[in-house]
């Protein structure tokens, strides 16, 4: 059992600079997020930071997913700054979802991802994200995100491999 807190130390944040606010999602981005989910994924948990763009993106995803016959087990939100991320992490993994879908600002998600990896059975490889998390600083800040995938605003996709975020052209853009 790991005992050191996974909370990001303020000294680690100094080199990062500012993160941009999440931009509103696009139709192509939403379609790519849905396409990235394995066909066997029926039940998903949706998570978002508390900004308007992330809330709107996950609401659009949830409606589209349900229209396709999928189940949204729960929707979890979190602030950008918190003393503890354990409650949100436990809510994200409750109910054993087939996959997770996330729209969030990078810093809050990095904090949550560290807690998810530290305290739960969450798997980044079963997580699909909106374009707001396609930030090259995220893997270094959040630690092990290998396999996390997402959509770009123009409908291409990206994935985390080690400490790199790689964009994959799908031919949609």
CSV table of N, CA and C in Angstrom, one decimal:
chain,number,residue,atom,x,y,z
A,1,UNK,N,0.8,-1.2,0.0
A,1,UNK,CA,0.0,0.0,0.0
A,1,UNK,C,0.9,1.2,0.0
A,2,UNK,N,0.6,2.1,-0.9
A,2,UNK,CA,1.4,3.4,-1.0
A,2,UNK,C,0.9,4.3,0.1
A,3,UNK,N,1.8,5.0,0.7
A,3,UNK,CA,1.4,5.9,1.8
A,3,UNK,C,1.6,7.4,1.5
A,4,UNK,N,2.5,7.7,0.7
A,4,UNK,CA,2.7,9.1,0.3
A,4,UNK,C,1.5,9.7,-0.4
A,5,UNK,N,1.1,10.9,-0.1
A,5,UNK,CA,0.0,11.5,-0.7
A,5,UNK,C,0.3,11.8,-2.2
A,6,UNK,N,-0.6,11.5,-3.1
A,6,UNK,CA,-0.4,11.8,-4.5
A,6,UNK,C,-0.6,13.2,-4.9
A,7,UNK,N,-1.0,14.1,-4.0
A,7,UNK,CA,-1.3,15.5,-4.3
A,7,UNK,C,-0.1,16.1,-4.9
A,8,UNK,N,-0.3,16.9,-6.0
A,8,UNK,CA,0.8,17.6,-6.7
A,8,UNK,C,1.3,18.7,-5.8
A,9,UNK,N,2.6,18.7,-5.5
A,9,UNK,CA,3.2,19.7,-4.7
A,9,UNK,C,3.3,21.0,-5.5
A,10,UNK,N,3.1,22.1,-4.8
A,10,UNK,CA,3.1,23.4,-5.4
A,10,UNK,C,4.5,23.7,-6.1
A,11,UNK,N,5.5,23.1,-5.6
A,11,UNK,CA,6.8,23.3,-6.3
A,11,UNK,C,6.8,22.7,-7.7
A,12,UNK,N,6.1,21.6,-7.8
A,12,UNK,CA,6.0,21.0,-9.2
A,12,UNK,C,5.2,21.8,-10.2
A,13,UNK,N,4.3,22.7,-9.7
A,13,UNK,CA,3.5,23.5,-10.5
A,13,UNK,C,4.2,24.7,-11.1
A,14,UNK,N,5.3,25.1,-10.5
A,14,UNK,CA,6.0,26.3,-10.9
A,14,UNK,C,6.5,26.3,-12.4
A,15,UNK,N,6.9,25.2,-12.8
A,15,UNK,CA,7.5,25.1,-14.2
A,15,UNK,C,6.4,25.0,-15.3
A,16,UNK,N,5.2,24.8,-14.9
A,16,UNK,CA,4.1,24.5,-15.9
A,16,UNK,C,3.6,25.7,-16.6
A,17,UNK,N,3.5,26.8,-16.0
A,17,UNK,CA,2.9,27.9,-16.6
A,17,UNK,C,1.3,27.7,-16.5
A,18,UNK,N,0.6,28.6,-17.2
A,18,UNK,CA,-0.9,28.5,-17.0
A,18,UNK,C,-1.5,27.5,-18.0
A,19,UNK,N,-2.5,26.9,-17.6
A,19,UNK,CA,-3.3,26.0,-18.5
A,19,UNK,C,-4.4,26.8,-19.1
A,20,UNK,N,-4.8,26.5,-20.3
A,20,UNK,CA,-5.9,27.2,-20.9
A,20,UNK,C,-7.2,26.6,-20.4
A,21,UNK,N,-8.2,27.4,-20.4
A,21,UNK,CA,-9.6,26.9,-20.0
A,21,UNK,C,-10.0,26.0,-21.1
A,22,UNK,N,-10.7,25.0,-20.8
A,22,UNK,CA,-11.3,24.1,-21.8
A,22,UNK,C,-12.1,24.8,-22.8
A,23,UNK,N,-12.0,24.5,-24.1
A,23,UNK,CA,-12.8,25.2,-25.1
A,23,UNK,C,-14.1,24.4,-25.3
A,24,UNK,N,-15.1,25.0,-25.9
A,24,UNK,CA,-16.3,24.2,-26.1
A,24,UNK,C,-16.0,23.0,-27.1
A,25,UNK,N,-16.7,21.9,-26.9
A,25,UNK,CA,-16.4,20.8,-27.7
A,25,UNK,C,-17.0,21.0,-29.1
A,26,UNK,N,-16.6,20.2,-30.1
A,26,UNK,CA,-17.1,20.3,-31.4
A,26,UNK,C,-17.9,19.0,-31.8
A,27,UNK,N,-18.7,19.0,-32.8
A,27,UNK,CA,-19.4,17.9,-33.2
A,27,UNK,C,-18.5,16.7,-33.6
A,28,UNK,N,-17.4,17.1,-34.3
A,28,UNK,CA,-16.4,16.1,-34.8
A,28,UNK,C,-15.7,15.5,-33.5
A,29,UNK,N,-15.4,16.3,-32.6
A,29,UNK,CA,-14.8,15.8,-31.3
A,29,UNK,C,-15.7,14.8,-30.6
A,30,UNK,N,-17.0,15.2,-30.4
A,30,UNK,CA,-17.9,14.3,-29.8
A,30,UNK,C,-18.0,12.9,-30.5
A,31,UNK,N,-18.1,13.0,-31.8
A,31,UNK,CA,-18.2,11.8,-32.6
A,31,UNK,C,-16.9,10.9,-32.4
A,32,UNK,N,-15.8,11.5,-32.4
A,32,UNK,CA,-14.5,10.8,-32.2
A,32,UNK,C,-14.4,10.2,-30.8
A,33,UNK,N,-14.9,10.9,-29.8
A,33,UNK,CA,-14.9,10.3,-28.4
A,33,UNK,C,-15.8,9.1,-28.4
A,34,UNK,N,-16.9,9.1,-29.0
A,34,UNK,CA,-17.8,7.9,-29.1
A,34,UNK,C,-17.2,6.8,-29.8
A,35,UNK,N,-16.5,7.1,-30.9
A,35,UNK,CA,-15.9,6.1,-31.8
A,35,UNK,C,-14.7,5.5,-31.0
A,36,UNK,N,-14.1,6.2,-30.1
A,36,UNK,CA,-12.9,5.6,-29.4
A,36,UNK,C,-13.3,4.6,-28.4
A,37,UNK,N,-14.6,4.6,-28.0
A,37,UNK,CA,-15.0,3.6,-27.0
A,37,UNK,C,-15.2,2.3,-27.6
A,38,UNK,N,-14.6,1.2,-27.0
A,38,UNK,CA,-14.8,-0.1,-27.6
A,38,UNK,C,-16.3,-0.5,-27.7
A,39,UNK,N,-16.7,-1.2,-28.7
A,39,UNK,CA,-18.1,-1.5,-28.9
A,39,UNK,C,-18.7,-2.3,-27.7
A,40,UNK,N,-17.8,-3.0,-27.0
A,40,UNK,CA,-18.3,-3.8,-25.8
A,40,UNK,C,-18.6,-2.9,-24.6
A,41,UNK,N,-18.2,-1.6,-24.7
A,41,UNK,CA,-18.4,-0.7,-23.6
A,41,UNK,C,-19.9,-0.3,-23.6
A,42,UNK,N,-20.6,-0.8,-22.6
A,42,UNK,CA,-22.0,-0.5,-22.4
A,42,UNK,C,-22.2,0.6,-21.3
A,43,UNK,N,-21.6,0.3,-20.2
A,43,UNK,CA,-21.8,1.2,-19.0
A,43,UNK,C,-20.5,2.0,-18.8
A,44,UNK,N,-20.7,3.3,-18.8
A,44,UNK,CA,-19.6,4.2,-18.6
A,44,UNK,C,-19.8,5.2,-17.5
A,45,UNK,N,-18.8,5.6,-16.9
A,45,UNK,CA,-18.8,6.7,-15.9
A,45,UNK,C,-18.2,8.0,-16.6
A,46,UNK,N,-18.9,9.1,-16.4
A,46,UNK,CA,-18.5,10.3,-17.0
A,46,UNK,C,-18.0,11.3,-15.9
A,47,UNK,N,-16.9,11.9,-16.2
A,47,UNK,CA,-16.3,12.9,-15.3
A,47,UNK,C,-16.0,14.2,-15.9
A,48,UNK,N,-16.1,15.3,-15.1
A,48,UNK,CA,-15.8,16.6,-15.7
A,48,UNK,C,-15.4,17.6,-14.6
A,49,UNK,N,-14.6,18.5,-15.0
A,49,UNK,CA,-14.3,19.6,-14.1
A,49,UNK,C,-15.5,20.6,-14.2
A,50,UNK,N,-15.5,21.6,-13.3
A,50,UNK,CA,-16.7,22.4,-13.1
A,50,UNK,C,-16.8,23.6,-14.0
A,51,UNK,N,-16.1,23.7,-15.1
A,51,UNK,CA,-16.2,24.8,-16.0
A,51,UNK,C,-17.3,24.5,-17.0
A,52,UNK,N,-17.9,25.5,-17.6
A,52,UNK,CA,-19.0,25.4,-18.5
A,52,UNK,C,-18.7,24.4,-19.7
A,53,UNK,N,-17.6,24.6,-20.3
A,53,UNK,CA,-17.3,23.8,-21.5
A,53,UNK,C,-17.2,22.3,-21.2
A,54,UNK,N,-16.6,21.9,-20.1
A,54,UNK,CA,-16.5,20.5,-19.7
A,54,UNK,C,-17.9,20.0,-19.3
A,55,UNK,N,-18.7,20.8,-18.6
A,55,UNK,CA,-20.1,20.3,-18.3
A,55,UNK,C,-20.9,20.1,-19.5
A,56,UNK,N,-20.8,21.0,-20.5
A,56,UNK,CA,-21.6,20.9,-21.7
A,56,UNK,C,-21.1,19.7,-22.5
A,57,UNK,N,-19.8,19.5,-22.6
A,57,UNK,CA,-19.3,18.4,-23.4
A,57,UNK,C,-19.8,17.0,-22.8
A,58,UNK,N,-19.7,16.9,-21.5
A,58,UNK,CA,-20.2,15.6,-20.9
A,58,UNK,C,-21.7,15.4,-21.0
A,59,UNK,N,-22.4,16.5,-20.9
A,59,UNK,CA,-23.9,16.4,-21.1
A,59,UNK,C,-24.2,16.0,-22.5
A,60,UNK,N,-23.5,16.5,-23.5
A,60,UNK,CA,-23.7,16.1,-24.9
A,60,UNK,C,-23.3,14.7,-25.1
A,61,UNK,N,-22.2,14.3,-24.5
A,61,UNK,CA,-21.8,12.9,-24.6
A,61,UNK,C,-22.8,11.9,-24.0
A,62,UNK,N,-23.3,12.3,-22.8
A,62,UNK,CA,-24.2,11.4,-22.1
A,62,UNK,C,-25.5,11.2,-22.9
A,63,UNK,N,-26.0,12.3,-23.5
A,63,UNK,CA,-27.2,12.2,-24.3
A,63,UNK,C,-27.0,11.3,-25.5
A,64,UNK,N,-25.9,11.5,-26.2
A,64,UNK,CA,-25.5,10.7,-27.4
A,64,UNK,C,-25.3,9.3,-27.0
A,65,UNK,N,-24.7,9.0,-25.9
A,65,UNK,CA,-24.4,7.6,-25.5
A,65,UNK,C,-25.7,6.9,-25.2
A,66,UNK,N,-26.6,7.6,-24.5
A,66,UNK,CA,-27.9,7.0,-24.1
A,66,UNK,C,-28.7,6.7,-25.4
A,67,UNK,N,-28.6,7.6,-26.3
A,67,UNK,CA,-29.4,7.5,-27.6
A,67,UNK,C,-28.9,6.3,-28.4
A,68,UNK,N,-27.6,5.9,-28.2
A,68,UNK,CA,-27.1,4.7,-28.8
A,68,UNK,C,-27.3,3.4,-28.0
A,69,UNK,N,-28.0,3.5,-26.9
A,69,UNK,CA,-28.4,2.4,-26.1
A,69,UNK,C,-27.4,2.1,-24.9
A,70,UNK,N,-26.4,3.0,-24.8
A,70,UNK,CA,-25.4,2.9,-23.7
A,70,UNK,C,-26.0,3.4,-22.3
A,71,UNK,N,-25.3,3.0,-21.3
A,71,UNK,CA,-25.7,3.4,-19.9
A,71,UNK,C,-24.6,4.3,-19.4
A,72,UNK,N,-25.0,5.4,-18.8
A,72,UNK,CA,-24.1,6.3,-18.0
A,72,UNK,C,-24.4,5.9,-16.5
A,73,UNK,N,-23.4,5.3,-15.9
A,73,UNK,CA,-23.6,4.9,-14.5
A,73,UNK,C,-23.7,6.1,-13.5
A,74,UNK,N,-22.9,7.0,-13.7
A,74,UNK,CA,-22.9,8.2,-12.9
A,74,UNK,C,-22.1,9.3,-13.6
A,75,UNK,N,-22.3,10.5,-13.2
A,75,UNK,CA,-21.5,11.7,-13.6
A,75,UNK,C,-20.9,12.3,-12.4
A,76,UNK,N,-19.6,12.5,-12.5
A,76,UNK,CA,-18.8,13.0,-11.3
A,76,UNK,C,-18.2,14.3,-11.7
A,77,UNK,N,-18.2,15.3,-10.8
A,77,UNK,CA,-17.5,16.5,-11.1
A,77,UNK,C,-16.5,16.8,-10.0
A,78,UNK,N,-15.6,17.7,-10.3
A,78,UNK,CA,-14.6,18.0,-9.3
A,78,UNK,C,-14.1,19.5,-9.5
A,79,UNK,N,-13.6,20.1,-8.5
A,79,UNK,CA,-13.1,21.5,-8.6
A,79,UNK,C,-11.6,21.4,-9.1
A,80,UNK,N,-11.1,22.5,-9.5
A,80,UNK,CA,-9.7,22.6,-9.9
A,80,UNK,C,-8.7,22.5,-8.8
A,81,UNK,N,-9.1,22.9,-7.6
A,81,UNK,CA,-8.3,22.8,-6.4
A,81,UNK,C,-9.1,22.2,-5.3
A,82,UNK,N,-8.5,21.2,-4.6
A,82,UNK,CA,-9.1,20.5,-3.5
A,82,UNK,C,-8.1,20.0,-2.5
A,83,UNK,N,-8.5,19.9,-1.3
A,83,UNK,CA,-7.6,19.4,-0.3
A,83,UNK,C,-7.4,17.8,-0.4
A,84,UNK,N,-8.4,17.2,-0.9
A,84,UNK,CA,-8.4,15.7,-1.1
A,84,UNK,C,-9.2,15.4,-2.4
A,85,UNK,N,-8.7,14.4,-3.1
A,85,UNK,CA,-9.3,14.0,-4.4
A,85,UNK,C,-9.9,12.6,-4.2
A,86,UNK,N,-9.9,12.0,-3.0
A,86,UNK,CA,-10.3,10.7,-2.7
A,86,UNK,C,-11.8,10.5,-3.0
A,87,UNK,N,-12.7,11.4,-2.6
A,87,UNK,CA,-14.1,11.2,-2.8
A,87,UNK,C,-14.4,11.1,-4.3
A,88,UNK,N,-13.9,12.1,-5.1
A,88,UNK,CA,-14.1,12.0,-6.5
A,88,UNK,C,-13.6,10.8,-7.2
A,89,UNK,N,-12.4,10.3,-6.7
A,89,UNK,CA,-11.8,9.1,-7.3
A,89,UNK,C,-12.6,7.9,-7.0
A,90,UNK,N,-13.1,7.8,-5.7
A,90,UNK,CA,-14.0,6.7,-5.4
A,90,UNK,C,-15.3,6.7,-6.2
A,91,UNK,N,-15.9,7.9,-6.4
A,91,UNK,CA,-17.1,8.0,-7.2
A,91,UNK,C,-16.9,7.6,-8.6
A,92,UNK,N,-15.7,8.0,-9.2
A,92,UNK,CA,-15.4,7.6,-10.6
A,92,UNK,C,-15.3,6.1,-10.8
A,93,UNK,N,-14.8,5.4,-9.8
A,93,UNK,CA,-14.6,4.0,-10.0
A,93,UNK,C,-15.7,3.1,-9.4
A,94,UNK,N,-16.7,3.7,-8.7
A,94,UNK,CA,-17.8,2.9,-8.2
A,94,UNK,C,-18.6,2.3,-9.3
A,95,UNK,N,-19.2,1.2,-9.1
A,95,UNK,CA,-20.0,0.5,-10.1
A,95,UNK,C,-19.3,-0.2,-11.2
A,96,UNK,N,-18.0,-0.3,-11.1
A,96,UNK,CA,-17.2,-1.0,-12.1
A,96,UNK,C,-17.6,-0.7,-13.6
A,97,UNK,N,-17.4,0.5,-14.0
A,97,UNK,CA,-17.8,0.9,-15.4
A,97,UNK,C,-16.9,0.1,-16.4
A,98,UNK,N,-17.4,0.0,-17.6
A,98,UNK,CA,-16.6,-0.6,-18.7
A,98,UNK,C,-15.6,0.4,-19.2
A,99,UNK,N,-15.9,1.7,-19.1
A,99,UNK,CA,-15.0,2.7,-19.5
A,99,UNK,C,-15.3,4.0,-18.8
A,100,UNK,N,-14.4,5.0,-18.9
A,100,UNK,CA,-14.6,6.3,-18.4
A,100,UNK,C,-14.5,7.3,-19.5
A,101,UNK,N,-15.3,8.4,-19.5
A,101,UNK,CA,-15.2,9.5,-20.4
A,101,UNK,C,-15.0,10.8,-19.6
A,102,UNK,N,-14.0,11.6,-20.0
A,102,UNK,CA,-13.7,12.7,-19.2
A,102,UNK,C,-13.5,14.0,-20.1
A,103,UNK,N,-14.1,15.1,-19.6
A,103,UNK,CA,-13.9,16.4,-20.2
A,103,UNK,C,-13.5,17.3,-19.0
A,104,UNK,N,-12.3,17.9,-19.1
A,104,UNK,CA,-11.8,18.6,-17.9
A,104,UNK,C,-10.6,19.5,-18.2
A,105,UNK,N,-10.4,20.4,-17.3
A,105,UNK,CA,-9.2,21.2,-17.3
A,105,UNK,C,-8.0,20.3,-16.9
A,106,UNK,N,-6.8,20.5,-17.5
A,106,UNK,CA,-5.7,19.6,-17.2
A,106,UNK,C,-5.3,19.5,-15.8
A,107,UNK,N,-5.2,20.6,-15.1
A,107,UNK,CA,-4.6,20.6,-13.7
A,107,UNK,C,-5.5,19.8,-12.7
A,108,UNK,N,-6.8,20.1,-12.7
A,108,UNK,CA,-7.7,19.3,-11.9
A,108,UNK,C,-7.7,17.8,-12.2
A,109,UNK,N,-7.7,17.5,-13.5
A,109,UNK,CA,-7.7,16.1,-13.9
A,109,UNK,C,-6.4,15.5,-13.5
A,110,UNK,N,-5.3,16.2,-13.6
A,110,UNK,CA,-4.0,15.6,-13.2
A,110,UNK,C,-4.0,15.2,-11.7
A,111,UNK,N,-4.6,16.1,-10.9
A,111,UNK,CA,-4.7,15.8,-9.5
A,111,UNK,C,-5.6,14.6,-9.2
A,112,UNK,N,-6.7,14.5,-9.9
A,112,UNK,CA,-7.6,13.4,-9.8
A,112,UNK,C,-7.0,12.1,-10.3
A,113,UNK,N,-6.3,12.2,-11.4
A,113,UNK,CA,-5.7,11.0,-12.0
A,113,UNK,C,-4.6,10.4,-11.0
A,114,UNK,N,-3.9,11.3,-10.4
A,114,UNK,CA,-2.9,10.8,-9.4
A,114,UNK,C,-3.6,10.0,-8.3
A,115,UNK,N,-4.7,10.6,-7.8
A,115,UNK,CA,-5.5,9.9,-6.7
A,115,UNK,C,-6.1,8.6,-7.3
A,116,UNK,N,-6.6,8.6,-8.5
A,116,UNK,CA,-7.2,7.4,-9.1
A,116,UNK,C,-6.1,6.3,-9.1
A,117,UNK,N,-4.9,6.6,-9.6
A,117,UNK,CA,-3.9,5.6,-9.7
A,117,UNK,C,-3.4,5.1,-8.4
A,118,UNK,N,-3.4,6.0,-7.4
A,118,UNK,CA,-2.9,5.7,-6.1
A,118,UNK,C,-3.8,4.9,-5.3
A,119,UNK,N,-5.1,5.1,-5.4
A,119,UNK,CA,-6.1,4.5,-4.5
A,119,UNK,C,-7.2,3.7,-5.1
A,120,UNK,N,-7.3,3.5,-6.4
A,120,UNK,CA,-8.4,2.8,-7.0
A,120,UNK,C,-7.8,1.8,-8.1
A,121,UNK,N,-8.7,1.1,-8.7
A,121,UNK,CA,-8.4,0.2,-9.8
A,121,UNK,C,-8.6,0.9,-11.2
A,122,UNK,N,-8.6,2.2,-11.2
A,122,UNK,CA,-8.8,2.9,-12.5
A,122,UNK,C,-7.7,2.6,-13.5
A,123,UNK,N,-8.1,2.5,-14.7
A,123,UNK,CA,-7.2,2.2,-15.8
A,123,UNK,C,-7.2,3.3,-16.9
A,124,UNK,N,-6.2,4.0,-17.1
A,124,UNK,CA,-6.2,5.1,-18.1
A,124,UNK,C,-6.5,4.5,-19.5
A,125,UNK,N,-6.1,3.3,-19.7
A,125,UNK,CA,-6.3,2.7,-21.1
A,125,UNK,C,-7.8,2.4,-21.3
A,126,UNK,N,-8.6,2.5,-20.3
A,126,UNK,CA,-10.1,2.4,-20.5
A,126,UNK,C,-10.8,3.7,-20.4
A,127,UNK,N,-10.0,4.8,-20.6
A,127,UNK,CA,-10.5,6.2,-20.4
A,127,UNK,C,-10.4,6.9,-21.7
A,128,UNK,N,-11.4,7.6,-22.1
A,128,UNK,CA,-11.4,8.4,-23.3
A,128,UNK,C,-11.7,9.9,-22.9
A,129,UNK,N,-11.0,10.8,-23.5
A,129,UNK,CA,-11.1,12.2,-23.0
A,129,UNK,C,-11.4,13.1,-24.2
A,130,UNK,N,-11.9,14.3,-23.9
A,130,UNK,CA,-12.1,15.3,-24.9
A,130,UNK,C,-10.8,16.1,-25.1
A,131,UNK,N,-10.8,17.0,-26.0
A,131,UNK,CA,-9.6,17.7,-26.5
A,131,UNK,C,-8.9,18.5,-25.4
A,132,UNK,N,-9.6,18.9,-24.4
A,132,UNK,CA,-9.0,19.8,-23.3
A,132,UNK,C,-7.9,19.1,-22.6
A,133,UNK,N,-7.8,17.7,-22.6
A,133,UNK,CA,-6.8,17.0,-21.9
A,133,UNK,C,-5.6,16.7,-22.9
A,134,UNK,N,-5.6,17.1,-24.1
A,134,UNK,CA,-4.5,16.9,-25.0
A,134,UNK,C,-3.5,18.0,-24.8
A,135,UNK,N,-2.8,17.8,-23.7
A,135,UNK,CA,-1.8,18.8,-23.3
A,135,UNK,C,-0.5,18.0,-23.0
A,136,UNK,N,0.6,18.4,-23.6
A,136,UNK,CA,1.9,17.6,-23.4
A,136,UNK,C,2.4,17.6,-22.0
A,137,UNK,N,1.9,18.5,-21.2
A,137,UNK,CA,2.4,18.6,-19.8
A,137,UNK,C,1.6,17.6,-18.9
A,138,UNK,N,0.5,17.1,-19.3
A,138,UNK,CA,-0.3,16.2,-18.5
A,138,UNK,C,0.3,14.9,-18.1
A,139,UNK,N,1.0,14.2,-19.0
A,139,UNK,CA,1.6,12.9,-18.5
A,139,UNK,C,2.7,13.1,-17.5
A,140,UNK,N,3.5,14.2,-17.6
A,140,UNK,CA,4.5,14.4,-16.6
A,140,UNK,C,3.9,14.8,-15.3
A,141,UNK,N,2.9,15.5,-15.3
A,141,UNK,CA,2.2,16.0,-14.1
A,141,UNK,C,1.4,14.9,-13.4
A,142,UNK,N,0.7,14.1,-14.2
A,142,UNK,CA,-0.2,13.1,-13.6
A,142,UNK,C,0.5,11.8,-13.3
A,143,UNK,N,1.6,11.6,-13.8
A,143,UNK,CA,2.4,10.3,-13.6
A,143,UNK,C,1.9,9.3,-14.7
A,144,UNK,N,1.5,8.1,-14.3
A,144,UNK,CA,1.2,7.1,-15.3
A,144,UNK,C,-0.1,7.2,-15.9
A,145,UNK,N,-0.2,7.7,-17.1
A,145,UNK,CA,-1.4,7.8,-17.9
A,145,UNK,C,-1.4,7.0,-19.2
A,146,UNK,N,-0.4,6.1,-19.2
A,146,UNK,CA,-0.3,5.3,-20.5
A,146,UNK,C,-1.6,4.6,-20.9
A,147,UNK,N,-1.9,4.9,-22.2
A,147,UNK,CA,-3.1,4.3,-22.7
A,147,UNK,C,-4.3,5.2,-22.8
A,148,UNK,N,-4.2,6.3,-22.1
A,148,UNK,CA,-5.3,7.3,-22.1
A,148,UNK,C,-5.4,7.8,-23.6
A,149,UNK,N,-6.6,7.8,-24.1
A,149,UNK,CA,-6.9,8.3,-25.4
A,149,UNK,C,-7.9,9.4,-25.4
A,150,UNK,N,-7.9,10.2,-26.5
A,150,UNK,CA,-8.9,11.2,-26.6
A,150,UNK,C,-9.1,11.7,-28.0
A,151,UNK,N,-10.0,12.7,-28.2
A,151,UNK,CA,-10.3,13.3,-29.5
A,151,UNK,C,-9.8,14.7,-29.5
A,152,UNK,N,-9.4,15.1,-30.7
A,152,UNK,CA,-9.1,16.5,-31.0
A,152,UNK,C,-10.3,17.2,-31.4
A,153,UNK,N,-10.3,18.5,-31.4
A,153,UNK,CA,-11.4,19.3,-31.8
A,153,UNK,C,-11.8,19.1,-33.2
A,154,UNK,N,-10.9,18.7,-34.1
A,154,UNK,CA,-11.2,18.4,-35.5
A,154,UNK,C,-11.6,17.0,-35.8
A,155,UNK,N,-11.6,16.2,-34.8
A,155,UNK,CA,-12.1,14.8,-34.9
A,155,UNK,C,-10.9,13.8,-35.1
A,156,UNK,N,-9.7,14.2,-35.1
A,156,UNK,CA,-8.6,13.3,-35.0
A,156,UNK,C,-8.5,12.7,-33.6
A,157,UNK,N,-7.6,11.9,-33.3
A,157,UNK,CA,-7.4,11.3,-32.0
A,157,UNK,C,-6.0,11.5,-31.5
A,158,UNK,N,-5.9,11.3,-30.2
A,158,UNK,CA,-4.6,11.4,-29.5
A,158,UNK,C,-4.5,10.3,-28.5
A,159,UNK,N,-3.2,9.9,-28.1
A,159,UNK,CA,-3.0,8.9,-27.0
A,159,UNK,C,-1.8,9.3,-26.2
A,160,UNK,N,-1.8,8.8,-25.0
A,160,UNK,CA,-0.6,9.0,-24.1
A,160,UNK,C,0.2,7.7,-24.2
A,161,UNK,N,1.5,7.9,-24.6
A,161,UNK,CA,2.4,6.8,-24.6
A,161,UNK,C,3.6,7.2,-23.7
A,162,UNK,N,3.8,6.6,-22.6
A,162,UNK,CA,4.8,7.0,-21.7
A,162,UNK,C,4.6,8.4,-21.2
A,163,UNK,N,5.5,9.3,-21.5
A,163,UNK,CA,5.4,10.7,-21.1
A,163,UNK,C,5.1,11.6,-22.3
A,164,UNK,N,4.6,11.0,-23.4
A,164,UNK,CA,4.3,11.7,-24.6
A,164,UNK,C,2.8,11.7,-25.0
A,165,UNK,N,2.3,12.7,-25.6
A,165,UNK,CA,1.0,12.8,-26.1
A,165,UNK,C,1.2,12.7,-27.7
A,166,UNK,N,0.6,11.7,-28.3
A,166,UNK,CA,0.8,11.5,-29.7
A,166,UNK,C,-0.5,11.7,-30.4
A,167,UNK,N,-0.6,12.6,-31.5
A,167,UNK,CA,-1.8,12.8,-32.2
A,167,UNK,C,-1.8,11.8,-33.4
A,168,UNK,N,-3.0,11.2,-33.6
A,168,UNK,CA,-3.2,10.2,-34.7
A,168,UNK,C,-4.2,10.8,-35.7
A,169,UNK,N,-3.7,11.0,-36.9
A,169,UNK,CA,-4.6,11.5,-37.9
A,169,UNK,C,-5.6,10.4,-38.3
A,170,UNK,N,-6.9,10.7,-38.3
A,170,UNK,CA,-7.9,9.7,-38.7
A,170,UNK,C,-8.5,10.0,-40.1
A,171,UNK,N,-8.1,11.1,-40.7
A,171,UNK,CA,-8.7,11.4,-42.0
A,171,UNK,C,-10.0,12.2,-41.9
A,172,UNK,N,-10.4,12.5,-40.7
A,172,UNK,CA,-11.7,13.2,-40.5
A,172,UNK,C,-11.5,14.7,-40.8
A,173,UNK,N,-10.3,15.2,-40.4
A,173,UNK,CA,-10.1,16.6,-40.5
A,173,UNK,C,-9.8,17.1,-41.9
